[in-house]
Every structure is written in C-alpha cells, then in structure tokens.
Tab-separated table of C-alpha atoms in Angstrom:
chain	number	residue	atom	x	y	z
A	20	UNK	CA	-0.055	-0.058	-0.204
A	21	UNK	CA	1.736	3.257	-1.070
A	22	UNK	CA	1.865	6.825	1.798
A	23	UNK	CA	-1.368	8.725	0.297
A	24	UNK	CA	-3.297	6.017	0.357
A	25	UNK	CA	-2.285	4.856	3.491
A	26	UNK	CA	-2.861	8.050	4.975
A	27	UNK	CA	-6.436	8.109	3.815
A	28	UNK	CA	-7.531	5.078	5.153
A	29	UNK	CA	-6.105	5.874	8.950
A	30	UNK	CA	-6.797	9.642	8.105
A	31	UNK	CA	-4.036	10.511	10.451
A	32	UNK	CA	-3.878	13.727	12.380
A	33	UNK	CA	-1.274	16.215	10.765
A	34	UNK	CA	1.430	16.467	14.042
A	35	UNK	CA	2.038	20.086	13.360
A	36	UNK	CA	-2.042	21.336	13.311
A	37	UNK	CA	-2.327	20.955	16.861
A	38	UNK	CA	0.892	22.801	18.501
A	39	UNK	CA	-0.733	25.667	18.317
A	40	UNK	CA	-4.014	24.895	20.229
A	41	UNK	CA	-2.156	23.059	22.552
A	42	UNK	CA	0.111	25.707	23.242
A	43	UNK	CA	-2.805	28.262	23.390
A	44	UNK	CA	-4.280	25.654	26.308
A	45	UNK	CA	-0.679	26.423	27.717
A	46	UNK	CA	-0.724	29.956	28.060
A	47	UNK	CA	-4.286	29.847	30.140
A	48	UNK	CA	-1.595	28.482	33.316
A	49	UNK	CA	0.364	31.799	33.110
A	50	UNK	CA	-2.066	33.671	34.847
A	51	UNK	CA	-0.357	31.780	37.912
A	52	UNK	CA	2.261	34.408	37.357
A	53	UNK	CA	0.265	37.004	35.898
A	54	UNK	CA	-2.525	37.228	38.382
A	55	UNK	CA	-6.393	37.115	37.802
A	56	UNK	CA	-8.119	40.253	38.863
A	57	UNK	CA	-11.609	40.666	38.366
A	58	UNK	CA	-11.242	43.187	35.527
A	59	UNK	CA	-9.725	40.344	33.538
A	60	UNK	CA	-11.997	38.114	34.013
A	61	UNK	CA	-14.947	40.543	33.002
A	62	UNK	CA	-12.692	41.052	30.135
A	63	UNK	CA	-13.062	37.418	29.459
A	64	UNK	CA	-16.566	37.182	29.397
A	65	UNK	CA	-16.654	40.361	27.309
A	66	UNK	CA	-14.541	38.896	24.864
A	67	UNK	CA	-16.383	35.158	24.668
A	68	UNK	CA	-19.563	36.647	24.177
A	69	UNK	CA	-18.664	38.726	21.556
A	70	UNK	CA	-17.336	35.981	19.500
A	71	UNK	CA	-19.347	34.394	20.458
A	72	UNK	CA	-21.683	36.103	18.666
A	73	UNK	CA	-18.930	36.228	15.540
A	74	UNK	CA	-18.895	32.476	15.841
A	75	UNK	CA	-22.753	31.749	15.833
A	76	UNK	CA	-24.157	34.976	13.422
A	77	UNK	CA	-21.317	35.461	10.958
A	78	UNK	CA	-19.990	31.687	11.057
A	79	UNK	CA	-22.846	29.717	11.124
A	80	UNK	CA	-25.807	31.391	10.220
A	81	UNK	CA	-24.927	34.251	7.643
A	82	UNK	CA	-21.617	32.476	5.970
A	83	UNK	CA	-22.659	28.777	6.522
A	84	UNK	CA	-26.323	28.882	5.321
A	85	UNK	CA	-27.364	32.597	4.378
A	86	UNK	CA	-30.568	33.285	6.713
A	87	UNK	CA	-30.608	36.619	6.540
A	88	UNK	CA	-28.506	39.949	5.195
A	89	UNK	CA	-26.324	42.742	5.241
A	90	UNK	CA	-24.050	44.932	3.476
A	91	UNK	CA	-20.284	44.905	1.992
A	92	UNK	CA	-18.871	46.716	5.264
A	93	UNK	CA	-21.364	44.618	7.944
A	94	UNK	CA	-20.187	41.404	6.366
A	95	UNK	CA	-16.295	42.076	6.373
A	96	UNK	CA	-15.855	43.355	10.248
A	97	UNK	CA	-18.286	40.541	10.637
A	98	UNK	CA	-16.287	38.528	9.048
A	99	UNK	CA	-13.499	39.267	10.772
A	100	UNK	CA	-15.233	39.017	13.794
A	101	UNK	CA	-16.041	36.065	13.580
A	102	UNK	CA	-12.273	34.702	12.685
A	103	UNK	CA	-11.056	36.724	16.125
A	104	UNK	CA	-12.161	33.583	17.320
A	105	UNK	CA	-9.043	31.579	15.339
A	106	UNK	CA	-11.313	29.241	14.201
A	107	UNK	CA	-10.072	29.348	10.798
A	108	UNK	CA	-10.711	31.626	8.297
A	109	UNK	CA	-14.984	31.766	6.986
A	110	UNK	CA	-14.456	30.333	3.948
A	111	UNK	CA	-13.032	26.755	5.497
A	112	UNK	CA	-15.370	27.332	8.134
A	113	UNK	CA	-19.038	27.654	6.103
A	114	UNK	CA	-17.483	24.929	3.590
A	115	UNK	CA	-16.693	22.101	6.590
A	116	UNK	CA	-20.055	23.158	7.982
A	117	UNK	CA	-22.562	22.845	4.566
A	118	UNK	CA	-20.509	19.711	4.409
A	119	UNK	CA	-21.735	18.532	7.340
A	120	UNK	CA	-25.120	19.281	6.986
A	121	UNK	CA	-25.299	17.580	3.274
A	122	UNK	CA	-24.290	14.097	5.416
A	123	UNK	CA	-25.097	14.788	8.978
A	124	UNK	CA	-23.964	11.660	10.707
A	125	UNK	CA	-23.213	9.065	8.048
A	126	UNK	CA	-20.115	7.755	7.359
A	127	UNK	CA	-18.863	10.632	5.155
A	128	UNK	CA	-19.777	13.570	8.110
A	129	UNK	CA	-16.916	15.537	8.855
A	130	UNK	CA	-17.765	15.148	13.256
A	131	UNK	CA	-20.184	13.281	13.298
A	132	UNK	CA	-19.725	11.058	17.274
A	133	UNK	CA	-22.035	8.690	15.992
A	134	UNK	CA	-19.263	7.115	12.858
A	135	UNK	CA	-16.175	8.360	14.825
A	136	UNK	CA	-16.798	9.090	18.451
A	137	UNK	CA	-17.030	11.704	20.483
A	138	UNK	CA	-13.799	13.909	21.037
A	139	UNK	CA	-12.908	13.202	17.042
A	140	UNK	CA	-16.370	15.019	16.866
A	141	UNK	CA	-15.036	17.588	19.261
A	142	UNK	CA	-11.772	18.742	17.873
A	143	UNK	CA	-9.930	16.033	16.176
A	144	UNK	CA	-11.024	16.201	12.462
A	145	UNK	CA	-9.661	19.580	12.481
A	146	UNK	CA	-6.402	18.254	12.487
A	147	UNK	CA	-6.970	15.689	9.649
A	148	UNK	CA	-5.548	15.505	6.324
A	149	UNK	CA	-8.976	14.910	4.882
A	150	UNK	CA	-10.069	18.463	6.328
A	151	UNK	CA	-7.200	20.904	5.819
A	152	UNK	CA	-8.052	22.344	2.659
A	153	UNK	CA	-10.615	24.706	1.884
A	154	UNK	CA	-13.197	23.149	-0.574
A	155	UNK	CA	-14.283	26.840	-2.204
A	156	UNK	CA	-16.176	25.274	-4.714
A	157	UNK	CA	-19.088	24.506	-1.970
A	158	UNK	CA	-19.003	28.632	-1.524
A	159	UNK	CA	-18.817	30.109	-4.592
A	160	UNK	CA	-21.489	32.755	-2.919
A	161	UNK	CA	-18.195	34.004	-0.700
A	162	UNK	CA	-15.894	33.378	-3.249
A	163	UNK	CA	-16.896	36.298	-5.043
A	164	UNK	CA	-15.950	38.995	-2.450
A	165	UNK	CA	-12.180	39.866	-2.548
A	166	UNK	CA	-11.780	40.749	0.825
A	167	UNK	CA	-13.002	37.511	2.182
A	168	UNK	CA	-10.815	35.821	0.331
A	169	UNK	CA	-8.402	38.166	1.302
A	170	UNK	CA	-9.984	37.752	4.822
A	171	UNK	CA	-8.925	33.740	4.112
A	172	UNK	CA	-5.403	34.336	2.994
A	173	UNK	CA	-5.045	35.742	6.564
A	174	UNK	CA	-6.966	33.799	8.714
A	175	UNK	CA	-5.193	33.732	11.842
A	176	UNK	CA	-4.955	37.928	12.100
A	177	UNK	CA	-8.070	39.513	13.270
A	178	UNK	CA	-7.275	37.049	16.436
A	179	UNK	CA	-3.681	38.328	15.990
A	180	UNK	CA	-4.261	41.875	16.336
A	181	UNK	CA	-7.061	41.040	18.940
A	182	UNK	CA	-4.514	39.016	21.224
A	183	UNK	CA	-2.358	42.475	20.638
A	184	UNK	CA	-4.603	44.781	21.785
A	185	UNK	CA	-4.410	42.869	25.179
A	186	UNK	CA	-1.769	43.245	25.943
A	187	UNK	CA	-1.376	47.159	25.107
A	188	UNK	CA	-4.562	47.727	26.491
A	189	UNK	CA	-4.108	45.757	29.635
A	190	UNK	CA	-0.936	43.616	29.668
A	191	UNK	CA	0.065	40.685	30.454
A	192	UNK	CA	-3.035	39.608	32.351
A	193	UNK	CA	-5.046	40.914	29.431
A	194	UNK	CA	-3.494	38.585	27.189
A	195	UNK	CA	-3.230	35.330	29.144
A	196	UNK	CA	-6.700	36.064	31.349
A	197	UNK	CA	-8.385	37.994	29.179
A	198	UNK	CA	-7.295	36.904	25.260
A	199	UNK	CA	-6.780	33.515	26.209
A	200	UNK	CA	-9.161	31.684	28.515
A	201	UNK	CA	-11.826	33.426	26.509
A	202	UNK	CA	-9.690	32.127	23.179
A	203	UNK	CA	-10.058	28.461	24.933
A	204	UNK	CA	-13.598	28.355	26.410
A	205	UNK	CA	-14.863	29.408	22.610
A	206	UNK	CA	-12.816	26.939	21.238
A	207	UNK	CA	-14.742	23.660	23.453
A	208	UNK	CA	-18.262	25.585	24.014
A	209	UNK	CA	-18.761	26.207	19.836
A	210	UNK	CA	-16.833	22.496	19.389
A	211	UNK	CA	-19.873	20.974	22.155
A	212	UNK	CA	-22.406	21.620	19.263
A	213	UNK	CA	-20.572	18.954	16.920
A	214	UNK	CA	-19.724	16.725	19.264
A	215	UNK	CA	-22.002	16.912	22.567
A	216	UNK	CA	-25.331	18.134	20.396
A	217	UNK	CA	-25.420	15.072	18.816
A	218	UNK	CA	-25.495	12.759	21.919
A	219	UNK	CA	-27.052	13.846	24.700
A	220	UNK	CA	-30.762	16.418	24.961
A	221	UNK	CA	-33.854	16.203	23.538
A	222	UNK	CA	-35.902	15.178	19.835
A	223	UNK	CA	-38.050	17.175	19.171
A	224	UNK	CA	-38.190	16.859	14.701
A	225	UNK	CA	-37.371	13.871	12.492
A	226	UNK	CA	-33.926	15.082	10.891
A	227	UNK	CA	-32.623	11.603	9.656
A	228	UNK	CA	-29.562	12.290	12.130
A	229	UNK	CA	-28.806	13.107	15.670
A	230	UNK	CA	-29.222	16.540	16.536
A	231	UNK	CA	-30.486	17.559	20.131
A	232	UNK	CA	-32.155	20.664	21.907
A	233	UNK	CA	-29.958	21.262	24.566
A	234	UNK	CA	-30.930	24.760	26.692
A	235	UNK	CA	-28.228	24.610	28.027
A	236	UNK	CA	-25.685	24.587	25.111
A	237	UNK	CA	-27.934	27.007	24.379
A	238	UNK	CA	-27.039	29.504	27.083
A	239	UNK	CA	-23.543	28.577	26.718
A	240	UNK	CA	-23.599	29.657	22.960
A	241	UNK	CA	-26.269	32.725	22.415
A	242	UNK	CA	-28.795	30.388	20.930
A	243	UNK	CA	-26.915	27.497	19.103
A	244	UNK	CA	-28.336	25.320	21.809
A	245	UNK	CA	-31.087	23.914	19.875
A	246	UNK	CA	-29.475	22.255	17.108
A	247	UNK	CA	-32.122	19.602	16.534
A	248	UNK	CA	-34.474	22.985	15.314
A	249	UNK	CA	-31.880	23.857	13.274
A	250	UNK	CA	-31.293	21.120	11.444
A	251	UNK	CA	-35.697	20.634	10.596
A	252	UNK	CA	-35.288	23.953	9.508
A	253	UNK	CA	-31.853	25.384	8.426
A	254	UNK	CA	-33.207	28.722	6.883
A	255	UNK	CA	-34.071	29.766	10.363
A	256	UNK	CA	-32.084	32.789	11.840
A	257	UNK	CA	-34.111	32.169	15.165
A	258	UNK	CA	-32.966	29.086	16.560
A	259	UNK	CA	-35.045	28.932	19.402
A	260	UNK	CA	-38.440	28.130	17.497
A	261	UNK	CA	-40.868	28.585	20.281
A	262	UNK	CA	-40.959	31.904	22.641
A	263	UNK	CA	-39.121	30.030	25.583
A	264	UNK	CA	-36.466	28.837	23.510
A	265	UNK	CA	-33.615	31.097	24.904
A	266	UNK	CA	-31.585	32.531	21.450
A	267	UNK	CA	-29.459	35.740	22.176
A	268	UNK	CA	-28.178	35.845	18.729
A	269	UNK	CA	-30.977	36.427	17.649
A	270	UNK	CA	-32.181	39.281	19.412
A	271	UNK	CA	-28.941	40.919	18.345
A	272	UNK	CA	-29.585	40.074	14.664
A	273	UNK	CA	-33.615	41.435	15.250
A	274	UNK	CA	-31.690	44.884	16.952
A	275	UNK	CA	-29.205	45.203	14.411
A	276	UNK	CA	-32.143	44.855	11.529
A	277	UNK	CA	-34.084	47.736	13.186
A	278	UNK	CA	-30.455	49.984	12.218
A	279	UNK	CA	-30.540	48.528	9.105
A	280	UNK	CA	-27.703	46.430	9.333
A	281	UNK	CA	-28.846	43.120	8.983
A	282	UNK	CA	-32.015	42.458	6.898
A	283	UNK	CA	-34.523	39.880	6.110
A	284	UNK	CA	-33.813	37.742	9.174
A	285	UNK	CA	-35.583	33.878	8.035
A	286	UNK	CA	-37.640	32.059	9.893
A	287	UNK	CA	-39.663	28.677	10.591
A	288	UNK	CA	-42.792	28.400	9.250
A	289	UNK	CA	-45.877	27.648	11.634
A	290	UNK	CA	-46.358	23.960	10.082
A	291	UNK	CA	-43.116	23.916	10.239
A	292	UNK	CA	-42.546	25.142	14.315
A	293	UNK	CA	-45.760	22.598	15.002
A	294	UNK	CA	-44.301	19.490	13.739
A	295	UNK	CA	-46.817	19.076	11.367
A	296	UNK	CA	-45.448	20.151	7.850
A	297	UNK	CA	-44.175	16.521	6.040
A	298	UNK	CA	-40.993	14.705	5.194
A	299	UNK	CA	-39.407	15.946	1.761
A	300	UNK	CA	-38.474	12.167	-0.158
A	301	UNK	CA	-35.135	12.594	0.342
A	302	UNK	CA	-35.418	12.573	4.132
A	303	UNK	CA	-38.411	9.644	4.052
A	304	UNK	CA	-35.387	7.581	2.136
A	305	UNK	CA	-32.886	8.641	4.522
A	306	UNK	CA	-34.442	7.347	7.867
A	307	UNK	CA	-36.548	4.497	6.985
A	308	UNK	CA	-32.952	2.572	5.941
A	309	UNK	CA	-31.845	3.962	9.448
A	310	UNK	CA	-35.394	2.207	10.334
A	311	UNK	CA	-34.854	-1.166	8.330
A	312	UNK	CA	-31.045	-1.228	9.125
A	313	UNK	CA	-31.781	-1.429	12.661
A	314	UNK	CA	-34.698	-3.668	12.301
A	315	UNK	CA	-32.594	-6.415	10.550
A	316	UNK	CA	-29.415	-7.651	9.605
A	317	UNK	CA	-29.240	-7.918	5.987
A	318	UNK	CA	-26.441	-10.116	6.481
A	319	UNK	CA	-28.064	-12.375	8.470
A	320	UNK	CA	-31.524	-11.605	6.361
A	321	UNK	CA	-29.217	-12.900	2.825
A	322	UNK	CA	-28.353	-16.250	4.999
A	323	UNK	CA	-31.496	-16.958	6.435
A	324	UNK	CA	-33.130	-15.911	2.347
A	325	UNK	CA	-30.364	-18.900	0.999
A	326	UNK	CA	-31.575	-21.431	3.889
A	327	UNK	CA	-35.307	-21.064	3.425
A	328	UNK	CA	-35.068	-21.489	-0.254
A	329	UNK	CA	-33.159	-24.323	0.112
A	330	UNK	CA	-34.580	-26.308	2.575
A	331	UNK	CA	-38.634	-24.793	2.405
A	332	UNK	CA	-40.202	-26.651	-0.566
A	333	UNK	CA	-43.428	-25.536	-0.042
A	334	UNK	CA	-42.884	-21.658	-0.555
A	335	UNK	CA	-44.176	-22.652	-4.248
A	336	UNK	CA	-45.688	-19.483	-4.947
A	337	UNK	CA	-42.378	-17.695	-3.892
A	338	UNK	CA	-40.995	-19.959	-6.654
A	339	UNK	CA	-42.858	-18.849	-9.386
A	340	UNK	CA	-42.844	-15.556	-8.348
A	341	UNK	CA	-38.763	-15.489	-8.566
A	342	UNK	CA	-38.745	-17.203	-11.485
A	343	UNK	CA	-41.614	-14.407	-13.500
A	344	UNK	CA	-38.909	-11.919	-12.275
A	345	UNK	CA	-37.570	-9.675	-9.257
A	346	UNK	CA	-40.629	-7.221	-9.209
A	347	UNK	CA	-43.363	-10.438	-9.022
A	348	UNK	CA	-41.066	-11.781	-6.269
A	349	UNK	CA	-41.462	-8.396	-4.080
A	350	UNK	CA	-45.168	-8.618	-4.856
A	351	UNK	CA	-45.225	-11.945	-3.373
A	352	UNK	CA	-42.906	-11.695	-0.641
A	353	UNK	CA	-45.290	-8.689	0.594
A	354	UNK	CA	-48.398	-10.604	1.003
A	355	UNK	CA	-46.495	-13.876	2.769
A	356	UNK	CA	-45.968	-13.858	6.261
A	357	UNK	CA	-42.619	-14.786	6.329
A	358	UNK	CA	-40.798	-15.575	10.263
A	359	UNK	CA	-37.540	-13.296	8.884
A	360	UNK	CA	-39.492	-10.327	7.613
A	361	UNK	CA	-40.963	-7.898	10.188
A	362	UNK	CA	-44.290	-6.379	9.252
A	363	UNK	CA	-45.576	-3.679	8.978
A	364	UNK	CA	-46.980	-3.198	12.672
A	365	UNK	CA	-43.481	-4.389	14.243
A	366	UNK	CA	-41.795	-1.574	12.094
A	367	UNK	CA	-44.045	1.370	13.022
A	368	UNK	CA	-43.416	0.456	17.169
A	369	UNK	CA	-39.563	0.466	16.386
A	370	UNK	CA	-39.928	3.993	14.304
A	371	UNK	CA	-41.657	5.528	17.142
A	372	UNK	CA	-39.243	4.307	19.402
A	373	UNK	CA	-36.290	6.136	17.411
A	374	UNK	CA	-37.599	8.801	15.997
A	375	UNK	CA	-39.947	11.577	17.261
A	376	UNK	CA	-43.886	12.132	16.429
A	377	UNK	CA	-44.091	12.931	12.134
A	378	UNK	CA	-46.877	13.644	9.727
A	379	UNK	CA	-44.400	11.097	7.633
A	380	UNK	CA	-44.469	8.247	9.882
A	381	UNK	CA	-46.604	5.899	7.817
A	382	UNK	CA	-44.840	6.663	4.562
A	383	UNK	CA	-40.932	6.243	6.115
A	384	UNK	CA	-42.134	2.918	7.572
A	385	UNK	CA	-44.132	1.407	4.571
A	386	UNK	CA	-40.558	2.535	2.479
A	387	UNK	CA	-38.603	0.860	5.296
A	388	UNK	CA	-40.514	-2.330	4.724
A	389	UNK	CA	-40.180	-2.202	0.961
A	390	UNK	CA	-35.917	-2.233	1.377
A	391	UNK	CA	-36.254	-4.950	3.334
A	392	UNK	CA	-38.862	-6.656	0.680
A	393	UNK	CA	-36.349	-5.491	-2.124
A	394	UNK	CA	-32.975	-7.143	-0.236
A	395	UNK	CA	-34.717	-10.217	0.419
A	396	UNK	CA	-36.111	-11.088	-3.102
A	397	UNK	CA	-32.744	-9.522	-4.711
A	398	UNK	CA	-31.425	-12.862	-2.555
A	399	UNK	CA	-33.867	-15.368	-4.181
A	400	UNK	CA	-33.343	-13.610	-6.797
A	401	UNK	CA	-29.632	-14.143	-7.218
A	402	UNK	CA	-29.707	-18.091	-5.607
A	403	UNK	CA	-32.242	-18.855	-8.036
A	404	UNK	CA	-30.009	-17.566	-10.877
C-alpha cells in the first residue's frame, strides 16, 4: 500500500497542526504568574460573548446558511469578528459546515460522534489531512468577494490583532486571562455543538441524524443549543423556535435589523414549528433506510433467505414469483407472512421508539419495509440464478 492511500485510510492527524491549539491551552496556565483580577475576568467574559456572537451569527447563520442579509461593509466586519475567535477562515468554516449538513451523521460527515467517537467529533477532525483544505467550490456565494478571500488567506490575523490589543491595553494579564482564557472557552463551547449536541438532549423533529436540543448549551452558545430545531429548518435565523427557547444571537440580529444593519431574517414556517410539515422524499428515504437497518441484519437476512430457499419446499408460490421476475417476487414476498420479515406493525412500533413524532411516519414505515422486501427478493432471485 502506498503512503497516500495509507494516510487516507488511517486519517492521521497532521502533527504540527495541533501545536498552536495545545499552546493556547498551556498559555492559560500563565495566569499563575500574571494574576487574575475581576477586571480581567470581565474582559474575558466580554470577549467570549462578543466572539461567540461572531461565531454563531457570522460563521454559522450568515456565512454557512445565509439566513439573513447584510451590506458588504457589515459582512466584512462580521467576518473579521468571527475570525478573531481563531477558528480558521470563514470560507473554510462555511464549507465544512455545509458538508456536515449534506452528510449529517453518515460516514461522510466530517464530525459525527456516531461514526468517529465523541472526541474526534469534538476536536480531532480539525487536525486531520482530509479536512485541511478549503473546498472553494462549495462556497461560490462567498468567493465572489475579494475581501473575504483576503481574510481567508490571513485567517489568524484578526485573532493576532485582538491578542496584541489585549496585551497593549491590559498587559500580560489582559493577554493571558482576557484573550487566552476566553479563546479556549470559546473553542470548546463551539465544539460542543459538533459533539455534545449530537449526543445529549431532546429530539423534537425527525431530521435523519442525531441532532439534539439542549437548553444549557443554548445558554453557553447564545442560542446554538437548539440544534435539532436548526437541523429541521436550516433557513431560519432564529434557532429557538418557541418563545421560551433562549436565543440571544437572534435577539441581537433582530435589534441590528431595526438599525438597518441586517435584513430579511429567516423564520421557520408555522407548520414546521408545530411539526406538521411532511418530510421531503430524500429525508423519508434516509430515515427509512436507518429504520430498515435497525430492524434486520441484512447479512443475516441474506443467509436466512438462502436457507429458506433451499429447505422450504412449501414456498412454491414464491418460487413461481421469482421465476417470473424480481418485481413479482417483491410483490409475493410482501404478501407472505415470513418469520424473517418484520411486519409493518412491528416496524411502526420500532419507528415510534426511535424517532420523534412526524406526519410522515406511515411513509417511513412503508418505505422501510419495501427496502427489506427488495433486499430479500434480490437474494432469492440471485439464489435462483
């Protein structure tokens, strides 16, 4: 095996890349020598809140999802504020996040706890070779702005400028406590949305992934903790769909809209909020495949199908159906009561345990059974051939 294929297979961490990340954490310990005053803690909290707004309003709701509009100057300032968090360039961030939504909690997801584990989803994915480069093709709406390309090429300048300002204005304690403490806290609270918000919390909507709503993550991240809401309707600027769901990022963006800084803030339709909108065909297909895979082991189903074909002479009707073609075989299998084939009622019970309420539950169950029947008929048809 050549070295490139081996690297791709093992997805090794690019070893120099985590060094600045580790050093930022170690720098926090320098507070032992600089001291910690309430003024510096206040500075750290201010910088945390301001830059978290840059992350959630800028990186996420604006550049990744375009859920509202801003003028070009405001767009640049928002990008600068977001990148002062030292979470790489806005084009890289938006490209990776869009990829995440296209493949959420599938093997292709860049940070899925389900497939790669909690800590890889939390931080490990950032330092892997496959995630190093920016996919410019996935952000054509952003690459048309040369000032954003310039910021992308100088991704850490905003953070360096902010750190230098903290040092000049408040000395070493301002740098260590004000900048590094808030930066490290910002890192992990942001990363919790990729990791913890796909593991712990409540599910209100069927989204085909593991996204959760978590109120205390919403507090820490200025509203990002309503993650299941967000995955259910990504075009909404407001992620706390209900009046009691704390979303200060939206409140700030609403205030800025009164000042004409932002406009056209996206809102979830009433039928989405009330969970009355049917799922789209692609989502039904994704969820049905998950349900089918959870209900049967397709490898075991294949083995049982082969044994059934070889040792059960009473399945003449099924044999005739297979002989007349695969489509007829699927119809015959669906009509038979086979012990290896779960009924729609059984699949319905399983689905109701696995998923939140949805008006598309009947379609999900019907499609899941259809997928199982198609697989079984394919095995029998192959056996005959």
